[in-house]
PDB file of C-alpha atoms in Angstrom:
ATOM      1  CA  MET A   1       0.000   0.000   0.000  1.00  0.00           C
ATOM      2  CA  ALA A   2       1.145   3.532  -0.710  1.00  0.00           C
ATOM      3  CA  LYS A   3      -0.154   6.865   0.513  1.00  0.00           C
ATOM      4  CA  TYR A   4      -1.165   9.600  -1.913  1.00  0.00           C
ATOM      5  CA  LEU A   5      -2.338  13.153  -1.449  1.00  0.00           C
ATOM      6  CA  LEU A   6      -5.319  14.175  -3.578  1.00  0.00           C
ATOM      7  CA  LEU A   7      -5.055  17.945  -3.594  1.00  0.00           C
ATOM      8  CA  LYS A   8      -8.129  19.965  -4.539  1.00  0.00           C
ATOM      9  CA  HIS A   9      -7.345  23.291  -6.159  1.00  0.00           C
ATOM     10  CA  TYR A  10      -9.297  26.507  -6.407  1.00  0.00           C
ATOM     11  CA  ARG A  11      -7.128  27.424  -9.369  1.00  0.00           C
ATOM     12  CA  GLY A  12      -3.680  26.683 -10.698  1.00  0.00           C
ATOM     13  CA  ALA A  13      -4.805  24.031 -13.155  1.00  0.00           C
ATOM     14  CA  PRO A  14      -6.769  24.255 -16.394  1.00  0.00           C
ATOM     15  CA  ALA A  15     -10.294  25.494 -15.715  1.00  0.00           C
ATOM     16  CA  PRO A  16     -12.789  22.759 -14.871  1.00  0.00           C
ATOM     17  CA  ARG A  17     -15.799  22.397 -17.166  1.00  0.00           C
ATOM     18  CA  ASN A  18     -18.285  23.535 -14.524  1.00  0.00           C
ATOM     19  CA  ASP A  19     -16.194  26.545 -13.514  1.00  0.00           C
ATOM     20  CA  VAL A  20     -18.607  28.416 -11.242  1.00  0.00           C
ATOM     21  CA  PRO A  21     -17.077  29.358  -7.855  1.00  0.00           C
ATOM     22  CA  MET A  22     -18.760  27.760  -4.844  1.00  0.00           C
ATOM     23  CA  ASP A  23     -19.748  31.160  -3.459  1.00  0.00           C
ATOM     24  CA  GLN A  24     -22.137  31.388  -6.437  1.00  0.00           C
ATOM     25  CA  TRP A  25     -23.805  28.022  -5.777  1.00  0.00           C
ATOM     26  CA  THR A  26     -27.148  27.559  -4.041  1.00  0.00           C
ATOM     27  CA  GLU A  27     -27.349  25.993  -0.592  1.00  0.00           C
ATOM     28  CA  ASP A  28     -28.714  22.810  -2.186  1.00  0.00           C
ATOM     29  CA  GLU A  29     -25.775  22.662  -4.637  1.00  0.00           C
ATOM     30  CA  ILE A  30     -23.281  23.077  -1.796  1.00  0.00           C
ATOM     31  CA  SER A  31     -25.090  20.387   0.225  1.00  0.00           C
ATOM     32  CA  ALA A  32     -25.043  17.993  -2.744  1.00  0.00           C
ATOM     33  CA  HIS A  33     -21.311  18.610  -3.248  1.00  0.00           C
ATOM     34  CA  MET A  34     -20.522  18.030   0.432  1.00  0.00           C
ATOM     35  CA  GLN A  35     -22.679  14.878   0.475  1.00  0.00           C
ATOM     36  CA  TYR A  36     -20.792  13.522  -2.549  1.00  0.00           C
ATOM     37  CA  MET A  37     -17.479  14.183  -0.782  1.00  0.00           C
ATOM     38  CA  ASN A  38     -18.693  12.538   2.438  1.00  0.00           C
ATOM     39  CA  ASP A  39     -20.080   9.519   0.575  1.00  0.00           C
ATOM     40  CA  PHE A  40     -16.821   9.158  -1.365  1.00  0.00           C
ATOM     41  CA  ALA A  41     -14.778   9.288   1.856  1.00  0.00           C
ATOM     42  CA  GLY A  42     -17.183   6.819   3.504  1.00  0.00           C
ATOM     43  CA  ARG A  43     -16.716   4.291   0.710  1.00  0.00           C
ATOM     44  CA  LEU A  44     -12.944   4.600   1.053  1.00  0.00           C
ATOM     45  CA  GLU A  45     -13.213   4.176   4.821  1.00  0.00           C
ATOM     46  CA  ASP A  46     -15.158   0.965   4.249  1.00  0.00           C
ATOM     47  CA  SER A  47     -12.475  -0.330   1.855  1.00  0.00           C
ATOM     48  CA  GLY A  48      -9.634   0.714   4.211  1.00  0.00           C
ATOM     49  CA  GLU A  49      -8.237   3.202   1.693  1.00  0.00           C
ATOM     50  CA  PHE A  50      -9.171   6.457   3.479  1.00  0.00           C
ATOM     51  CA  VAL A  51      -6.602   8.113   5.752  1.00  0.00           C
ATOM     52  CA  ASP A  52      -7.780  11.726   6.139  1.00  0.00           C
ATOM     53  CA  GLY A  53      -9.460  14.551   4.307  1.00  0.00           C
ATOM     54  CA  GLN A  54     -10.196  18.177   5.064  1.00  0.00           C
ATOM     55  CA  ALA A  55     -11.697  21.197   3.380  1.00  0.00           C
ATOM     56  CA  LEU A  56      -9.826  24.417   4.031  1.00  0.00           C
ATOM     57  CA  ALA A  57     -11.235  27.837   4.938  1.00  0.00           C
ATOM     58  CA  PRO A  58     -10.199  30.673   2.629  1.00  0.00           C
ATOM     59  CA  GLU A  59      -8.458  32.618   5.405  1.00  0.00           C
ATOM     60  CA  GLY A  60      -4.716  32.309   5.999  1.00  0.00           C
ATOM     61  CA  ALA A  61      -1.403  34.134   6.085  1.00  0.00           C
ATOM     62  CA  TRP A  62       2.325  33.608   5.467  1.00  0.00           C
ATOM     63  CA  VAL A  63       4.408  33.362   8.647  1.00  0.00           C
ATOM     64  CA  ARG A  64       8.120  32.779   9.126  1.00  0.00           C
ATOM     65  CA  TYR A  65      10.765  32.827  11.832  1.00  0.00           C
ATOM     66  CA  ASP A  66      12.605  36.144  11.747  1.00  0.00           C
ATOM     67  CA  GLY A  67      14.839  36.010  14.782  1.00  0.00           C
ATOM     68  CA  GLU A  68      13.736  37.242  18.177  1.00  0.00           C
ATOM     69  CA  GLY A  69      10.369  38.864  18.626  1.00  0.00           C
ATOM     70  CA  ARG A  70       7.172  38.538  16.718  1.00  0.00           C
ATOM     71  CA  PRO A  71       7.362  36.590  13.438  1.00  0.00           C
ATOM     72  CA  PRO A  72       6.371  38.621  10.383  1.00  0.00           C
ATOM     73  CA  VAL A  73       2.943  37.886   8.943  1.00  0.00           C
ATOM     74  CA  THR A  74       1.920  38.952   5.455  1.00  0.00           C
ATOM     75  CA  ASP A  75      -1.000  38.536   3.122  1.00  0.00           C
ATOM     76  CA  GLY A  76       1.105  38.616  -0.030  1.00  0.00           C
ATOM     77  CA  PRO A  77       2.404  39.486  -2.568  1.00  0.00           C
ATOM     78  CA  PHE A  78       2.977  35.744  -3.036  1.00  0.00           C
ATOM     79  CA  ALA A  79       0.565  33.284  -4.594  1.00  0.00           C
ATOM     80  CA  GLU A  80      -0.973  31.963  -1.415  1.00  0.00           C
ATOM     81  CA  THR A  81      -2.252  28.490  -0.702  1.00  0.00           C
ATOM     82  CA  LYS A  82      -5.506  30.003   0.566  1.00  0.00           C
ATOM     83  CA  ASP A  83      -6.071  31.155  -3.019  1.00  0.00           C
ATOM     84  CA  LEU A  84      -4.955  27.859  -4.516  1.00  0.00           C
ATOM     85  CA  ILE A  85      -5.823  24.929  -2.258  1.00  0.00           C
ATOM     86  CA  ALA A  86      -9.434  24.086  -1.399  1.00  0.00           C
ATOM     87  CA  GLY A  87      -8.715  20.918   0.573  1.00  0.00           C
ATOM     88  CA  TRP A  88      -7.159  17.509   0.452  1.00  0.00           C
ATOM     89  CA  MET A  89      -7.713  13.829   0.912  1.00  0.00           C
ATOM     90  CA  ILE A  90      -5.077  11.297   1.870  1.00  0.00           C
ATOM     91  CA  ILE A  91      -5.598   7.797   0.579  1.00  0.00           C
ATOM     92  CA  ASP A  92      -3.677   4.578   1.139  1.00  0.00           C
ATOM     93  CA  VAL A  93      -4.074   2.450  -1.969  1.00  0.00           C
ATOM     94  CA  GLU A  94      -2.439  -0.445  -3.767  1.00  0.00           C
ATOM     95  CA  ASN A  95      -0.791   1.560  -6.542  1.00  0.00           C
ATOM     96  CA  TRP A  96      -0.603   4.704  -8.675  1.00  0.00           C
ATOM     97  CA  ASP A  97      -3.343   3.491 -11.032  1.00  0.00           C
ATOM     98  CA  ARG A  98      -5.810   3.156  -8.151  1.00  0.00           C
ATOM     99  CA  ALA A  99      -4.887   6.652  -6.881  1.00  0.00           C
ATOM    100  CA  VAL A 100      -5.489   8.112 -10.350  1.00  0.00           C
ATOM    101  CA  ALA A 101      -8.802   6.270 -10.704  1.00  0.00           C
ATOM    102  CA  LEU A 102     -10.028   7.610  -7.361  1.00  0.00           C
ATOM    103  CA  ALA A 103      -8.907  11.153  -8.213  1.00  0.00           C
ATOM    104  CA  GLY A 104     -10.876  10.900 -11.451  1.00  0.00           C
ATOM    105  CA  GLU A 105     -13.958   9.830  -9.539  1.00  0.00           C
ATOM    106  CA  LEU A 106     -13.528  12.620  -6.988  1.00  0.00           C
ATOM    107  CA  SER A 107     -13.289  15.086  -9.880  1.00  0.00           C
ATOM    108  CA  ALA A 108     -16.906  14.259 -10.726  1.00  0.00           C
ATOM    109  CA  ALA A 109     -18.251  15.875  -7.547  1.00  0.00           C
ATOM    110  CA  PRO A 110     -21.329  17.945  -8.404  1.00  0.00           C
ATOM    111  CA  GLY A 111     -21.155  21.696  -8.680  1.00  0.00           C
ATOM    112  CA  ARG A 112     -23.446  24.358 -10.084  1.00  0.00           C
ATOM    113  CA  GLY A 113     -26.662  22.876 -11.444  1.00  0.00           C
ATOM    114  CA  GLY A 114     -25.776  19.467  -9.988  1.00  0.00           C
ATOM    115  CA  GLU A 115     -23.426  18.854 -12.914  1.00  0.00           C
ATOM    116  CA  PRO A 116     -19.971  17.318 -12.298  1.00  0.00           C
ATOM    117  CA  ILE A 117     -17.244  19.893 -11.778  1.00  0.00           C
ATOM    118  CA  HIS A 118     -14.605  17.981 -13.726  1.00  0.00           C
ATOM    119  CA  GLU A 119     -12.088  19.734 -11.482  1.00  0.00           C
ATOM    120  CA  TRP A 120      -8.399  18.977 -11.698  1.00  0.00           C
ATOM    121  CA  LEU A 121      -6.905  17.213  -8.696  1.00  0.00           C
ATOM    122  CA  GLU A 122      -3.212  16.970  -8.019  1.00  0.00           C
ATOM    123  CA  VAL A 123      -2.128  13.427  -7.116  1.00  0.00           C
ATOM    124  CA  ARG A 124       1.136  13.243  -5.171  1.00  0.00           C
ATOM    125  CA  PRO A 125       2.718  10.177  -3.595  1.00  0.00           C
ATOM    126  CA  PHE A 126       4.093  10.476  -0.090  1.00  0.00           C
ATOM    127  CA  LEU A 127       7.883  10.402   0.094  1.00  0.00           C
ATOM    128  CA  THR A 128       8.753   7.009   1.537  1.00  0.00           C
ATOM    129  CA  GLU A 129      12.519   7.323   1.635  1.00  0.00           C
ATOM    130  CA  PRO A 130      14.989  10.195   1.313  1.00  0.00           C
ATOM    131  CA  PRO A 131      15.985  11.092  -2.237  1.00  0.00           C
ATOM    132  CA  ALA A 132      19.202   9.477  -3.420  1.00  0.00           C
ATOM    133  CA  VAL A 133      22.246  11.745  -3.541  1.00  0.00           C
ATOM    134  CA  THR A 134      24.515  11.242  -6.493  1.00  0.00           C
ATOM    135  CA  GLU A 135      27.902  12.831  -6.958  1.00  0.00           C
TER     136      GLU A 135
END
């Protein structure tokens, strides 16, 4: 088994077919989307393939260590994850092909009008051993 991160993007990939931002959906459309996500996660829990998943709030800031005192906090000018990442799901599956198949299914979550979003998901394997150093 191998762990993969399914990363949901607000943007940063080609536009999905049903490209209407969630803040323009009806309450019923949002509920249907969330139910799809919960049902999907539930199926993976039943099969033992679900590890974790979270939606992210749009708020956030950049913070770093800057010596003694209060760390600096900024709201830009960088491309911020709050503008790019909507949430994630961690799965533990047999292989890459299974991870890709599940990401494709998750991409069909309903959006505006109950139609599938066809959103792009980033699929990233967890690092299982340090990268090899060659000289």
